[in-house]
Amino acid sequence: MPEKQHGPAPVTVVARFQLTDRHKQDTAAFEEAFDGYREYMTTQHGFVRTSLLRSPDHPDRHVIVTEWRDNSAYKAAVMVPDFLLLTAAGLMELADLVNDHGPVLAAASGPEPGAGAGDGVGQYCLVASHEPGEATEEELLARLDAASRREGFVSGSVIASDRREGGRVSLVRLRDAEAAESGAGPDDELYEVIAEASVEGAASRAA
């Protein structure tokens, strides 16, 4: 089972987006706006990786997952006019932020940030939100441990909400759709990784 991090905790930002009714068909425009977000983030100190996920069944639903070395690095990157007025505005013009637990979560446990970074386009991610009291961290880590033994497992983490005590999000990345569908639980939402960039690798995007 993964061990907890020591020292300054890495931060994972999980932002769920739903295209507005007016922009329901503007999936390509949203993904182009993510390109601007990605270009900005990759220049920021403490950035580790960002991934754009899209639902195969609901193309108007996206998740952006961004990993940071620590909370101070994250705040330094996003609490500035260039991000708020330009980068974030491009995304928010097209979609509503529909997070369950707020956009910022502190990593509780899982593999080192950036595991498999830079080559994840075409992989799939299972995303599940857990309400306070719904499941303990130990139970979720046991599920993650079981998932890590399945064929096609790439990486996974359980992250705790910094805004809702006891709220958590599970992220499990798998090699392909078949592995993801066979390992999905009743609370999991399936997303494909369609664009990605990391501090270690070049940006990549699905064709």
mmCIF file of C-alpha atoms in Angstrom:
data_model
loop_
_atom_site.group_PDB
_atom_site.id
_atom_site.type_symbol
_atom_site.label_atom_id
_atom_site.label_comp_id
_atom_site.label_asym_id
_atom_site.label_seq_id
_atom_site.Cartn_x
_atom_site.Cartn_y
_atom_site.Cartn_z
ATOM 1 C CA MET A 1 0.000 0.000 0.000
ATOM 2 C CA PRO A 2 1.332 3.494 -0.842
ATOM 3 C CA GLU A 3 2.934 5.387 2.000
ATOM 4 C CA LYS A 4 2.060 8.913 3.035
ATOM 5 C CA GLN A 5 4.229 11.758 1.862
ATOM 6 C CA HIS A 6 6.658 13.422 4.280
ATOM 7 C CA GLY A 7 7.608 17.096 4.221
ATOM 8 C CA PRO A 8 5.614 19.733 2.310
ATOM 9 C CA ALA A 9 2.584 17.982 0.832
ATOM 10 C CA PRO A 10 2.180 17.957 -2.928
ATOM 11 C CA VAL A 11 -1.093 19.467 -4.113
ATOM 12 C CA THR A 12 -3.449 18.108 -6.726
ATOM 13 C CA VAL A 13 -5.981 20.467 -8.283
ATOM 14 C CA VAL A 14 -9.064 18.674 -9.605
ATOM 15 C CA ALA A 15 -11.356 20.952 -11.624
ATOM 16 C CA ARG A 16 -14.508 19.531 -13.221
ATOM 17 C CA PHE A 17 -16.042 21.503 -16.084
ATOM 18 C CA GLN A 18 -19.417 21.286 -17.824
ATOM 19 C CA LEU A 19 -19.830 23.214 -21.066
ATOM 20 C CA THR A 20 -22.686 25.715 -20.769
ATOM 21 C CA ASP A 21 -25.857 25.270 -22.829
ATOM 22 C CA ARG A 22 -24.706 28.073 -25.110
ATOM 23 C CA HIS A 23 -21.371 26.339 -25.744
ATOM 24 C CA LYS A 24 -22.551 22.725 -25.561
ATOM 25 C CA GLN A 25 -20.943 21.881 -28.911
ATOM 26 C CA ASP A 26 -17.746 23.878 -28.366
ATOM 27 C CA THR A 27 -15.610 20.995 -27.168
ATOM 28 C CA ALA A 28 -12.770 21.911 -29.537
ATOM 29 C CA ALA A 29 -12.803 25.523 -28.319
ATOM 30 C CA PHE A 30 -12.564 24.387 -24.694
ATOM 31 C CA GLU A 31 -9.659 22.119 -25.523
ATOM 32 C CA GLU A 32 -7.914 25.001 -27.291
ATOM 33 C CA ALA A 33 -8.426 27.101 -24.164
ATOM 34 C CA PHE A 34 -6.740 24.316 -22.205
ATOM 35 C CA ASP A 35 -3.705 24.712 -24.489
ATOM 36 C CA GLY A 36 -3.322 28.249 -23.135
ATOM 37 C CA TYR A 37 -3.735 26.980 -19.574
ATOM 38 C CA ARG A 38 -1.114 24.304 -20.192
ATOM 39 C CA GLU A 39 1.377 26.717 -21.735
ATOM 40 C CA TYR A 40 1.078 29.022 -18.740
ATOM 41 C CA MET A 41 1.342 26.265 -16.141
ATOM 42 C CA THR A 42 4.446 24.659 -17.620
ATOM 43 C CA THR A 43 6.377 27.915 -17.033
ATOM 44 C CA GLN A 44 5.493 28.094 -13.326
ATOM 45 C CA HIS A 45 7.868 27.165 -10.510
ATOM 46 C CA GLY A 46 6.746 24.028 -8.697
ATOM 47 C CA PHE A 47 4.556 22.729 -11.536
ATOM 48 C CA VAL A 48 4.646 18.927 -11.951
ATOM 49 C CA ARG A 49 2.002 17.826 -14.445
ATOM 50 C CA THR A 50 -1.362 18.752 -15.950
ATOM 51 C CA SER A 51 -3.812 16.500 -17.771
ATOM 52 C CA LEU A 52 -7.028 17.224 -19.654
ATOM 53 C CA LEU A 53 -9.634 14.481 -19.341
ATOM 54 C CA ARG A 54 -12.806 14.170 -21.450
ATOM 55 C CA SER A 55 -15.792 11.905 -20.905
ATOM 56 C CA PRO A 56 -16.254 9.474 -23.833
ATOM 57 C CA ASP A 57 -20.000 9.371 -23.177
ATOM 58 C CA HIS A 58 -20.477 13.094 -22.475
ATOM 59 C CA PRO A 59 -17.994 15.140 -24.578
ATOM 60 C CA ASP A 60 -19.206 18.345 -22.901
ATOM 61 C CA ARG A 61 -17.715 17.158 -19.590
ATOM 62 C CA HIS A 62 -14.030 17.650 -18.843
ATOM 63 C CA VAL A 63 -11.722 17.364 -15.857
ATOM 64 C CA ILE A 64 -8.398 19.176 -15.526
ATOM 65 C CA VAL A 65 -5.989 17.569 -13.066
ATOM 66 C CA THR A 66 -2.885 19.604 -12.188
ATOM 67 C CA GLU A 67 -0.182 18.510 -9.781
ATOM 68 C CA TRP A 68 2.083 20.880 -7.843
ATOM 69 C CA ARG A 69 5.127 20.407 -5.641
ATOM 70 C CA ASP A 70 3.326 22.112 -2.749
ATOM 71 C CA ASN A 71 0.542 24.547 -1.914
ATOM 72 C CA SER A 72 2.760 27.640 -1.976
ATOM 73 C CA ALA A 73 3.810 26.889 -5.560
ATOM 74 C CA TYR A 74 0.185 26.440 -6.584
ATOM 75 C CA LYS A 75 -0.925 29.699 -4.986
ATOM 76 C CA ALA A 76 1.972 31.637 -6.495
ATOM 77 C CA ALA A 77 0.926 30.475 -9.957
ATOM 78 C CA VAL A 78 -2.805 31.130 -9.796
ATOM 79 C CA MET A 79 -3.152 34.230 -7.603
ATOM 80 C CA VAL A 80 -1.870 36.601 -10.268
ATOM 81 C CA PRO A 81 -3.657 38.686 -12.932
ATOM 82 C CA ASP A 82 -2.155 36.787 -15.883
ATOM 83 C CA PHE A 83 -3.811 33.599 -14.709
ATOM 84 C CA LEU A 84 -7.075 35.003 -13.414
ATOM 85 C CA LEU A 85 -7.805 37.397 -16.292
ATOM 86 C CA LEU A 86 -6.375 35.477 -19.233
ATOM 87 C CA THR A 87 -5.777 31.777 -18.683
ATOM 88 C CA ALA A 88 -8.695 30.934 -16.380
ATOM 89 C CA ALA A 89 -11.077 33.290 -18.176
ATOM 90 C CA GLY A 90 -10.693 31.350 -21.422
ATOM 91 C CA LEU A 91 -11.978 28.201 -19.752
ATOM 92 C CA MET A 92 -14.710 29.855 -17.685
ATOM 93 C CA GLU A 93 -16.124 31.653 -20.727
ATOM 94 C CA LEU A 94 -17.143 28.276 -22.160
ATOM 95 C CA ALA A 95 -17.876 26.089 -19.151
ATOM 96 C CA ASP A 96 -19.117 26.076 -15.583
ATOM 97 C CA LEU A 97 -16.929 24.806 -12.767
ATOM 98 C CA VAL A 98 -18.930 21.985 -11.177
ATOM 99 C CA ASN A 99 -16.628 20.684 -8.446
ATOM 100 C CA ASP A 100 -17.962 18.713 -5.521
ATOM 101 C CA HIS A 101 -15.226 19.556 -3.042
ATOM 102 C CA GLY A 102 -13.641 22.725 -4.363
ATOM 103 C CA PRO A 103 -10.816 22.762 -6.878
ATOM 104 C CA VAL A 104 -7.862 22.256 -4.549
ATOM 105 C CA LEU A 105 -7.052 19.011 -2.798
ATOM 106 C CA ALA A 106 -3.958 18.032 -0.826
ATOM 107 C CA ALA A 107 -2.467 14.677 -1.757
ATOM 108 C CA ALA A 108 -3.159 12.067 0.935
ATOM 109 C CA SER A 109 -1.329 9.114 -0.550
ATOM 110 C CA GLY A 110 -0.396 7.458 -3.793
ATOM 111 C CA PRO A 111 2.583 7.284 -6.140
ATOM 112 C CA GLU A 112 5.075 10.104 -6.472
ATOM 113 C CA PRO A 113 3.615 13.072 -8.432
ATOM 114 C CA GLY A 114 4.330 12.816 -12.125
ATOM 115 C CA ALA A 115 4.492 9.018 -12.293
ATOM 116 C CA GLY A 116 4.108 8.123 -15.957
ATOM 117 C CA ALA A 117 4.076 11.816 -16.875
ATOM 118 C CA GLY A 118 4.413 12.982 -20.429
ATOM 119 C CA ASP A 119 3.141 9.822 -22.124
ATOM 120 C CA GLY A 120 -0.384 9.449 -20.832
ATOM 121 C CA VAL A 121 -2.480 10.637 -23.796
ATOM 122 C CA GLY A 122 -4.845 7.842 -24.771
ATOM 123 C CA GLN A 123 -4.920 6.394 -21.267
ATOM 124 C CA TYR A 124 -8.080 6.454 -19.170
ATOM 125 C CA CYS A 125 -8.822 7.764 -15.702
ATOM 126 C CA LEU A 126 -11.483 6.719 -13.211
ATOM 127 C CA VAL A 127 -12.592 9.669 -11.074
ATOM 128 C CA ALA A 128 -14.769 9.234 -7.996
ATOM 129 C CA SER A 129 -15.907 11.807 -5.434
ATOM 130 C CA HIS A 130 -16.533 10.645 -1.875
ATOM 131 C CA GLU A 131 -18.715 12.609 0.494
ATOM 132 C CA PRO A 132 -17.648 13.157 4.137
ATOM 133 C CA GLY A 133 -18.346 9.979 6.106
ATOM 134 C CA GLU A 134 -18.912 7.907 2.975
ATOM 135 C CA ALA A 135 -15.602 6.025 3.128
ATOM 136 C CA THR A 136 -12.540 6.261 5.325
ATOM 137 C CA GLU A 137 -9.088 6.966 3.949
ATOM 138 C CA GLU A 138 -8.060 3.426 4.908
ATOM 139 C CA GLU A 139 -10.956 1.934 2.907
ATOM 140 C CA LEU A 140 -10.120 4.029 -0.130
ATOM 141 C CA LEU A 141 -6.439 3.104 0.107
ATOM 142 C CA ALA A 142 -7.435 -0.568 0.254
ATOM 143 C CA ARG A 143 -9.429 -0.099 -2.957
ATOM 144 C CA LEU A 144 -6.446 1.629 -4.547
ATOM 145 C CA ASP A 145 -4.187 -1.219 -3.469
ATOM 146 C CA ALA A 146 -6.570 -3.707 -5.099
ATOM 147 C CA ALA A 147 -6.715 -1.593 -8.264
ATOM 148 C CA SER A 148 -2.919 -1.514 -8.451
ATOM 149 C CA ARG A 149 -2.908 -5.284 -8.862
ATOM 150 C CA ARG A 150 -5.159 -5.261 -11.912
ATOM 151 C CA GLU A 151 -3.945 -5.585 -15.476
ATOM 152 C CA GLY A 152 -3.486 -2.183 -17.079
ATOM 153 C CA PHE A 153 -2.999 -0.165 -13.877
ATOM 154 C CA VAL A 154 -0.737 2.889 -14.388
ATOM 155 C CA SER A 155 -1.058 5.041 -11.258
ATOM 156 C CA GLY A 156 -3.516 6.146 -8.619
ATOM 157 C CA SER A 157 -4.040 8.411 -5.642
ATOM 158 C CA VAL A 158 -6.518 9.298 -2.931
ATOM 159 C CA ILE A 159 -6.684 13.022 -2.275
ATOM 160 C CA ALA A 160 -8.395 14.855 0.569
ATOM 161 C CA SER A 161 -10.432 18.013 0.135
ATOM 162 C CA ASP A 162 -9.020 21.128 1.774
ATOM 163 C CA ARG A 163 -12.480 22.706 1.774
ATOM 164 C CA ARG A 164 -14.805 19.937 2.992
ATOM 165 C CA GLU A 165 -13.490 17.967 5.937
ATOM 166 C CA GLY A 166 -13.740 14.262 5.201
ATOM 167 C CA GLY A 167 -14.366 14.750 1.478
ATOM 168 C CA ARG A 168 -12.035 12.905 -0.867
ATOM 169 C CA VAL A 169 -11.466 12.187 -4.543
ATOM 170 C CA SER A 170 -10.004 8.979 -5.953
ATOM 171 C CA LEU A 171 -8.051 9.023 -9.211
ATOM 172 C CA VAL A 172 -7.009 5.784 -10.911
ATOM 173 C CA ARG A 173 -5.215 5.885 -14.251
ATOM 174 C CA LEU A 174 -5.315 2.855 -16.521
ATOM 175 C CA ARG A 175 -3.637 1.908 -19.762
ATOM 176 C CA ASP A 176 -6.713 1.616 -21.997
ATOM 177 C CA ALA A 177 -10.506 1.718 -22.089
ATOM 178 C CA GLU A 178 -10.866 -2.034 -21.600
ATOM 179 C CA ALA A 179 -8.836 -1.970 -18.374
ATOM 180 C CA ALA A 180 -10.744 1.081 -17.149
ATOM 181 C CA GLU A 181 -14.194 -0.330 -17.874
ATOM 182 C CA SER A 182 -13.402 -3.682 -16.254
ATOM 183 C CA GLY A 183 -12.078 -1.963 -13.124
ATOM 184 C CA ALA A 184 -14.740 0.725 -12.757
ATOM 185 C CA GLY A 185 -16.819 0.787 -9.599
ATOM 186 C CA PRO A 186 -20.383 2.119 -9.239
ATOM 187 C CA ASP A 187 -19.172 5.591 -8.200
ATOM 188 C CA ASP A 188 -16.435 5.960 -10.811
ATOM 189 C CA GLU A 189 -16.696 8.298 -13.780
ATOM 190 C CA LEU A 190 -14.677 7.321 -16.847
ATOM 191 C CA TYR A 191 -12.539 9.893 -18.666
ATOM 192 C CA GLU A 192 -9.980 9.675 -21.458
ATOM 193 C CA VAL A 193 -6.696 11.570 -21.177
ATOM 194 C CA ILE A 194 -6.668 13.735 -24.300
ATOM 195 C CA ALA A 195 -3.866 16.230 -23.561
ATOM 196 C CA GLU A 196 -1.016 16.382 -21.109
ATOM 197 C CA ALA A 197 2.175 18.175 -20.174
ATOM 198 C CA SER A 198 4.731 17.628 -17.441
ATOM 199 C CA VAL A 199 7.864 19.224 -16.100
ATOM 200 C CA GLU A 200 9.773 16.135 -17.272
ATOM 201 C CA GLY A 201 8.262 15.560 -20.698
ATOM 202 C CA ALA A 202 7.040 17.442 -23.763
ATOM 203 C CA ALA A 203 3.407 18.391 -24.157
ATOM 204 C CA SER A 204 1.291 15.804 -25.905
ATOM 205 C CA ARG A 205 -2.208 15.788 -27.325
ATOM 206 C CA ALA A 206 -4.530 13.192 -28.841
ATOM 207 C CA ALA A 207 -4.892 13.331 -32.592
#
